[in-house]
mmCIF file of C-alpha atoms and ligand atoms in Angstrom:
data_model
loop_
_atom_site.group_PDB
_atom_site.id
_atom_site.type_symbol
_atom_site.label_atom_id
_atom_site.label_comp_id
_atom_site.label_asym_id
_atom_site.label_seq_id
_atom_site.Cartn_x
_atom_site.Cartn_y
_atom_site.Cartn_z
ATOM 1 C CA UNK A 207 70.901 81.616 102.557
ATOM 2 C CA UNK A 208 69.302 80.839 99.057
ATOM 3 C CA UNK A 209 71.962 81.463 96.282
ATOM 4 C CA UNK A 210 70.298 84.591 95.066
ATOM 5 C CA UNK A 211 70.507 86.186 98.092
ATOM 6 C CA UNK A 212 74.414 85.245 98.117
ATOM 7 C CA UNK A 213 74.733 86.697 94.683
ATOM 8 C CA UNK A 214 73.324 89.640 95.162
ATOM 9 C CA UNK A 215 75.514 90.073 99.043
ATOM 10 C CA UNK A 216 78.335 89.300 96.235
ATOM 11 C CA UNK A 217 77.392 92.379 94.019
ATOM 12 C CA UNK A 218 77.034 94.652 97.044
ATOM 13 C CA UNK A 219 80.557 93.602 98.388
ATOM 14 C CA UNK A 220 82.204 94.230 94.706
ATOM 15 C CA UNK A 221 80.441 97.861 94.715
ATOM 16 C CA UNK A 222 81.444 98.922 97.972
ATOM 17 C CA UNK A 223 84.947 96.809 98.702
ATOM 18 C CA UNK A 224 88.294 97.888 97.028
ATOM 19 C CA UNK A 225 89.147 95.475 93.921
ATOM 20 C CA UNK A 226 92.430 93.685 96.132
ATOM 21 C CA UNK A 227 89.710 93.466 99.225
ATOM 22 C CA UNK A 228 87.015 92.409 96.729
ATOM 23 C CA UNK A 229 88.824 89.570 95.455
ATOM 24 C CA UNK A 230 90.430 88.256 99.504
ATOM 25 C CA UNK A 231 86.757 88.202 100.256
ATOM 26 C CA UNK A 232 85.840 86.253 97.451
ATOM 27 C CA UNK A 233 88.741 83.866 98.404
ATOM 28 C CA UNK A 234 87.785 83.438 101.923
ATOM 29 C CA UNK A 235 84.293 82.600 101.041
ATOM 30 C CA UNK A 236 84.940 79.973 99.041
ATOM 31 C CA UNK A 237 87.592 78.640 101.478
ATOM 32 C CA UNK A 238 85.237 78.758 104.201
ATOM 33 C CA UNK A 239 82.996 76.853 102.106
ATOM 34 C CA UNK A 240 85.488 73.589 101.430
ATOM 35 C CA UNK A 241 86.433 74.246 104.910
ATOM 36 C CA UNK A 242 82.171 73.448 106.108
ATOM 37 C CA UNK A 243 82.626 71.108 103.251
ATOM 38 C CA UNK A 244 85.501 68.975 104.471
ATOM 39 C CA UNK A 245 84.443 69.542 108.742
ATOM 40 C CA UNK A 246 80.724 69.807 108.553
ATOM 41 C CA UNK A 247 79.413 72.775 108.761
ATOM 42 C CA UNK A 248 76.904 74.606 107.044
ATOM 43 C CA UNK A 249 77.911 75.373 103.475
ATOM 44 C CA UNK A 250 75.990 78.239 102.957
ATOM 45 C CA UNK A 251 76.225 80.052 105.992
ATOM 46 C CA UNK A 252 79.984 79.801 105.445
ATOM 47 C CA UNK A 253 79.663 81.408 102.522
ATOM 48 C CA UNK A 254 77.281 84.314 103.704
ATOM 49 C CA UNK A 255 79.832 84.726 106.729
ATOM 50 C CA UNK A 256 82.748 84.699 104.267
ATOM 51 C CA UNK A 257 81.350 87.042 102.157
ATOM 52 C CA UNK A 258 80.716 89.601 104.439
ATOM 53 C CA UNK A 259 83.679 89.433 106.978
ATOM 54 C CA UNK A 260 85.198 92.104 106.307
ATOM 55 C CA UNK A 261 82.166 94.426 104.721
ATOM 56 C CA UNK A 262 83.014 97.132 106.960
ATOM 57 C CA UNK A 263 86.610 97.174 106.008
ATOM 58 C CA UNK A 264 86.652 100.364 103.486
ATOM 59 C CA UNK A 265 84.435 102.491 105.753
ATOM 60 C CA UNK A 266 86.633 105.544 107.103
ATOM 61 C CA UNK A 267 87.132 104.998 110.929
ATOM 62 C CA UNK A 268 84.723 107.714 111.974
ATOM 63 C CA UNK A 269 81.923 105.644 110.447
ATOM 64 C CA UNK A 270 82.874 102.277 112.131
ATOM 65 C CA UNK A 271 82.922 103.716 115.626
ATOM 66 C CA UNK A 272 79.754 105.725 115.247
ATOM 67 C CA UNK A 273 77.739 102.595 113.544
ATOM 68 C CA UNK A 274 79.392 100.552 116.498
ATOM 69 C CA UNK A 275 78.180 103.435 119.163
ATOM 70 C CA UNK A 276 74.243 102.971 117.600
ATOM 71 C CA UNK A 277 74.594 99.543 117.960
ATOM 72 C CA UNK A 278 76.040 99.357 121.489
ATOM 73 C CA UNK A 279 78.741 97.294 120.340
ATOM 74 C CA UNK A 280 81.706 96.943 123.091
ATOM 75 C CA UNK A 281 84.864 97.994 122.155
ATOM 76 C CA UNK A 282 88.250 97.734 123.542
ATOM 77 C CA UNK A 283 90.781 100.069 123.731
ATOM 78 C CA UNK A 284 92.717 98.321 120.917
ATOM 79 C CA UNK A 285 89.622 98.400 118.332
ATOM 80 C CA UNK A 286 88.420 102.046 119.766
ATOM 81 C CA UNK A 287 92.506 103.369 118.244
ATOM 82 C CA UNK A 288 92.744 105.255 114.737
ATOM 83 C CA UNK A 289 94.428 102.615 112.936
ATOM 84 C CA UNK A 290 93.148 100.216 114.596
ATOM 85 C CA UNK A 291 92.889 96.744 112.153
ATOM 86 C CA UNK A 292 89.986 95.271 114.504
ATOM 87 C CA UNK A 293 87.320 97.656 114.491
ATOM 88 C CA UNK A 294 86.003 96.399 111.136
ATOM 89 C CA UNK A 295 85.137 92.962 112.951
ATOM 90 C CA UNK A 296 82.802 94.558 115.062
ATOM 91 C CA UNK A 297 81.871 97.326 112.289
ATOM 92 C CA UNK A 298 81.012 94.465 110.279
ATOM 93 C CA UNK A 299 78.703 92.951 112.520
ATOM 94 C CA UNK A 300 76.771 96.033 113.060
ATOM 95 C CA UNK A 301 76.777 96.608 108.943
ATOM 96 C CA UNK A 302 75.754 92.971 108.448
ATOM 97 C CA UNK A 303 72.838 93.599 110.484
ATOM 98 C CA UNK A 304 71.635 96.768 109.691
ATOM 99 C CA UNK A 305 72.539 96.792 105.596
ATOM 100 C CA UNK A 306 72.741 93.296 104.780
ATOM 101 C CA UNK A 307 69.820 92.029 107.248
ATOM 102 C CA UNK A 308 71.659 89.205 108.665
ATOM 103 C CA UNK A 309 69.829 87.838 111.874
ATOM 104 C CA UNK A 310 71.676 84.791 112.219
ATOM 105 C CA UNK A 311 73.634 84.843 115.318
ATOM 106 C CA UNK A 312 76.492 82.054 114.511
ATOM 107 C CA UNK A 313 77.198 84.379 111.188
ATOM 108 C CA UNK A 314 77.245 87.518 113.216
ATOM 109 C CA UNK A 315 79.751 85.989 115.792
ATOM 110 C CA UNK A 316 81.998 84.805 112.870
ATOM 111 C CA UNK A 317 82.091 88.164 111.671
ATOM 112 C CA UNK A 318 82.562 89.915 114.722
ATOM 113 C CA UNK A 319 85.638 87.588 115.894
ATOM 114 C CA UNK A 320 87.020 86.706 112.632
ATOM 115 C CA UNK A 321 90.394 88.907 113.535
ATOM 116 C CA UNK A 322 90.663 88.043 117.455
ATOM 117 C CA UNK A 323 89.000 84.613 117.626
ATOM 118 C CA UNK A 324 88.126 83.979 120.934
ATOM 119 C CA UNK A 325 88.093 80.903 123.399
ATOM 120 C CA UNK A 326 85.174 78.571 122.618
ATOM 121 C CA UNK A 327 84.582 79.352 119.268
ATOM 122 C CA UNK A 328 81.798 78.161 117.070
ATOM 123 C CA UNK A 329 82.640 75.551 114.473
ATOM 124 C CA UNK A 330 81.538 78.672 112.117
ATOM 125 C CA UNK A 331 83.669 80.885 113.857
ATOM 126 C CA UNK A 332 86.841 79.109 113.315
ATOM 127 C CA UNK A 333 86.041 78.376 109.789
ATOM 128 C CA UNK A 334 85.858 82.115 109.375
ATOM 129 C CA UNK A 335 88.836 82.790 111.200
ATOM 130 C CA UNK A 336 90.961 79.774 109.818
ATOM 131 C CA UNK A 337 89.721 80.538 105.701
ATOM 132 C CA UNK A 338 90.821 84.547 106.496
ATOM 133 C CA UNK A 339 93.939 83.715 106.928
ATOM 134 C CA UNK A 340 94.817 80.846 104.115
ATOM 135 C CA UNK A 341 92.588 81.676 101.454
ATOM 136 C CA UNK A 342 94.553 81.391 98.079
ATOM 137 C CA UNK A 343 94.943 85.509 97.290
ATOM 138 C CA UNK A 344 96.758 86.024 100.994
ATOM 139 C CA UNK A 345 100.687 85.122 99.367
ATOM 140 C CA UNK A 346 100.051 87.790 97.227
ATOM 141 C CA UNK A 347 98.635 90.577 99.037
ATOM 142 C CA UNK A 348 100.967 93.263 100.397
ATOM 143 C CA UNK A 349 99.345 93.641 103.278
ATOM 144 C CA UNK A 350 99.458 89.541 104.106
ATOM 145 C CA UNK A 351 100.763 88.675 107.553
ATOM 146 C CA UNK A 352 101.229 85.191 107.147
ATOM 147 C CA UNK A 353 104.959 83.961 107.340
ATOM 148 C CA UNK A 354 104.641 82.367 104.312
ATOM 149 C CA UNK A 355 106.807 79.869 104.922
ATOM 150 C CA UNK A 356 104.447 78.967 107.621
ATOM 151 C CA UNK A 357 101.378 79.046 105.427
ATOM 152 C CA UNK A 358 101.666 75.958 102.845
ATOM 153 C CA UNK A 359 101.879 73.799 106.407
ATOM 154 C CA UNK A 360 99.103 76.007 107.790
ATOM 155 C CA UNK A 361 96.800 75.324 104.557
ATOM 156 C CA UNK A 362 97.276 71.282 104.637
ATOM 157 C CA UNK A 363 96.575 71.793 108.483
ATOM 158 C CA UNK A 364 93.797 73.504 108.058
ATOM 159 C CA UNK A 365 92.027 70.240 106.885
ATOM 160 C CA UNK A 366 92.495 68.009 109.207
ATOM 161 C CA UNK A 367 92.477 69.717 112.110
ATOM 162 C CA UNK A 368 91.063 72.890 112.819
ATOM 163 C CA UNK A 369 91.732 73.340 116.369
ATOM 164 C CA UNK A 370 95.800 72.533 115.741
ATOM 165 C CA UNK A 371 95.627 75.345 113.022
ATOM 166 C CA UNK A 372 94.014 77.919 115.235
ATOM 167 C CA UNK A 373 97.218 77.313 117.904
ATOM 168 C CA UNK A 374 99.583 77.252 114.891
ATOM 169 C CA UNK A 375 98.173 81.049 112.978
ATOM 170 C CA UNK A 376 97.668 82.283 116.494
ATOM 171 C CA UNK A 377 101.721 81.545 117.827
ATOM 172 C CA UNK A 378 102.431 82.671 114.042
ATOM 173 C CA UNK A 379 100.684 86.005 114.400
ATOM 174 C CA UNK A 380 101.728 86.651 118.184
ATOM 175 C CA UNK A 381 105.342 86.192 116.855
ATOM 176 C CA UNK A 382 104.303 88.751 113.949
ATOM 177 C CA UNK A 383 103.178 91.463 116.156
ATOM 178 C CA UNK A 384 105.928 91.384 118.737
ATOM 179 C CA UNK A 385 108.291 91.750 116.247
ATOM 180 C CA UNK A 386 105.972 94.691 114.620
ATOM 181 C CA UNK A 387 105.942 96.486 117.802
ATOM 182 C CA UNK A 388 101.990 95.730 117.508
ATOM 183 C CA UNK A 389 100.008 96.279 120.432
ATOM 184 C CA UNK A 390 98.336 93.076 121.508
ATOM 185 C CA UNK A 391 94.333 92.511 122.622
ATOM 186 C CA UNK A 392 93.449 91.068 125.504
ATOM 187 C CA UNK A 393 91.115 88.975 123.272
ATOM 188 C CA UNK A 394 93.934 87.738 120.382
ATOM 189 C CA UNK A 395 95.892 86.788 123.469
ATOM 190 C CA UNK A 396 93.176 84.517 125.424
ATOM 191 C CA UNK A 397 92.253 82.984 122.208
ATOM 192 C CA UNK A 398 96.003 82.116 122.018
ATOM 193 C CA UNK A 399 96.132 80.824 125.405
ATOM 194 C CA UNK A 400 93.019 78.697 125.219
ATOM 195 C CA UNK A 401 93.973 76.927 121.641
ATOM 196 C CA UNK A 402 97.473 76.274 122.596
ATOM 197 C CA UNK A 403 96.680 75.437 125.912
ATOM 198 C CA UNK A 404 98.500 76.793 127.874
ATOM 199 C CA UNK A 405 97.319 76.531 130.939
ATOM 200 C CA UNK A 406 97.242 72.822 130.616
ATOM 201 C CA UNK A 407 99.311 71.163 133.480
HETATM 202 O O1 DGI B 796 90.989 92.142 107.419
HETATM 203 P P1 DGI B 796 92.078 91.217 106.925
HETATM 204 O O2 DGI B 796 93.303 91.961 106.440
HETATM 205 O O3 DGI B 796 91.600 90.230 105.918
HETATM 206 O O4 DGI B 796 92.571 90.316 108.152
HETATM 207 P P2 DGI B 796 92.159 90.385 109.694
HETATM 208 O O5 DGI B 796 90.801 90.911 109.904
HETATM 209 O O6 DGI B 796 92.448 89.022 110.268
HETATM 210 O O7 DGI B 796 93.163 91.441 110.280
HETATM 211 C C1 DGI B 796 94.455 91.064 110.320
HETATM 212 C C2 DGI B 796 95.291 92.038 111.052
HETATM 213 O O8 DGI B 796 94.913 92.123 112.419
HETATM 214 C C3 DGI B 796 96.695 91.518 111.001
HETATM 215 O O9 DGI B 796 97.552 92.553 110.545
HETATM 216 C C4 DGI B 796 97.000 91.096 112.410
HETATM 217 C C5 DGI B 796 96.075 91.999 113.171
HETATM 218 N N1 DGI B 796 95.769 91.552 114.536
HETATM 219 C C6 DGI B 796 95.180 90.430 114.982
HETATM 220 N N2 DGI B 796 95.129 90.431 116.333
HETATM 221 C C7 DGI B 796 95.700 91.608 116.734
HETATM 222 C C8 DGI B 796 96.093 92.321 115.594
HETATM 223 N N3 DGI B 796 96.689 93.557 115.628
HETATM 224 C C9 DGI B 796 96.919 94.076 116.845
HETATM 225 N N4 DGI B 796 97.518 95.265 116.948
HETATM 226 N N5 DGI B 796 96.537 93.436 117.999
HETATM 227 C C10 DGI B 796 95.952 92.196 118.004
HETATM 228 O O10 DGI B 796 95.664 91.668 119.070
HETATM 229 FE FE1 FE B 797 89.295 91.347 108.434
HETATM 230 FE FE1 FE B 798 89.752 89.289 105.648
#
């Protein structure tokens, strides 16, 4: 991604995102970006995935399932539910492709499992995942999920290793939505299994 086209992705996402959402995704994208930096990854497709995870995030509900149902996206129950907060993964995939013209699969698969993860991820992928969740706005945001306790520890972590940090938010936000009465997907709860290995003898 030349930097041109990332600046102008950048104006799109401050026209269409909410100012709080605007500024999260400008955090994540630059966290993904030391993240590529520090593990080797790509740098710029970091920041093209950071920048549009969540594009699809202030698009009513009715929109996100009917751009999902052009593109044949599978959904689960979970993501297919009214308030659901992981239809705009999937959403944002679609919307990535269609409005933004993203072909690149790795940055489509970040986007589309940036709120589940899922077992196997892509270096990219886990970048994406990892930088959502410690980018520097998330302490203040109301909506944050992190323990924040948890997160200083989860930050430094997130440096050295990034498969340790992906057992450590996962347990964190398990924990989070049993005590929220949240309903869990099947796919938040392999990913959990898989990084924490639990099936390990
Ligand atoms: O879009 P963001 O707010 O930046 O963050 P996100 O896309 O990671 O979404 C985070 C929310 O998704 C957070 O409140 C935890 C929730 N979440 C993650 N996995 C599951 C889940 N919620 C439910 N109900 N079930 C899950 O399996
Ligand atoms: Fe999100
Ligand atoms: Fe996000």
């Amino acid at each position: 991604m030349k930097a041109t086209n990332l600046a102008k992705l950048r104006k799109e996402m401050e026209q269409t995102l909410e100012r709080k959402r605007y500024e999260h995704t400008l955090g994540v994208a630059y966290t993904a970006a030391s993240l590529a930096m520090v593990h080797g990854a790509d740098v710029g497709k970091a920041l093209t995935a950071g920048m549009l995870h969540d594009c699809a995030k202030c698009m009513s509900h009715r929109k996100q399932i009917s751009l999902c149902q052009k593109n044949k996206m599978q959904l689960s129950e979970i993501e297919i539910e009214k308030h659901s907060p992981l239809l705009h993964a999937k959403a944002g995939n679609c919307l990535a492709q269609k409005k933004y013209g993203i072909t690149d699969e790795e940055i489509l698969l970040a986007i589309s499992y940036h709120t589940t993860g899922r077992p196997r991820m892509s270096l990219l992928e886990k970048i994406i995942y990892i930088a959502d969740y410690i980018e520097p706005g998330r302490e203040r945001a109301k909506r944050s999920y992190a323990d924040i306790q948890n997160l200083a520890l989860v930050r430094k972590m997130a440096y050295r290793d990034l498969d340790e940090t992906l057992c450590k938010i996962l347990s964190d936000t398990l924990d989070y939505l049993s005590r929220k009465g949240g309903k869990i997907d099947s796919m938040t709860r392999e990913t959990y299994e898989y990084y924490c290995h639990i099936h390990e003898t």
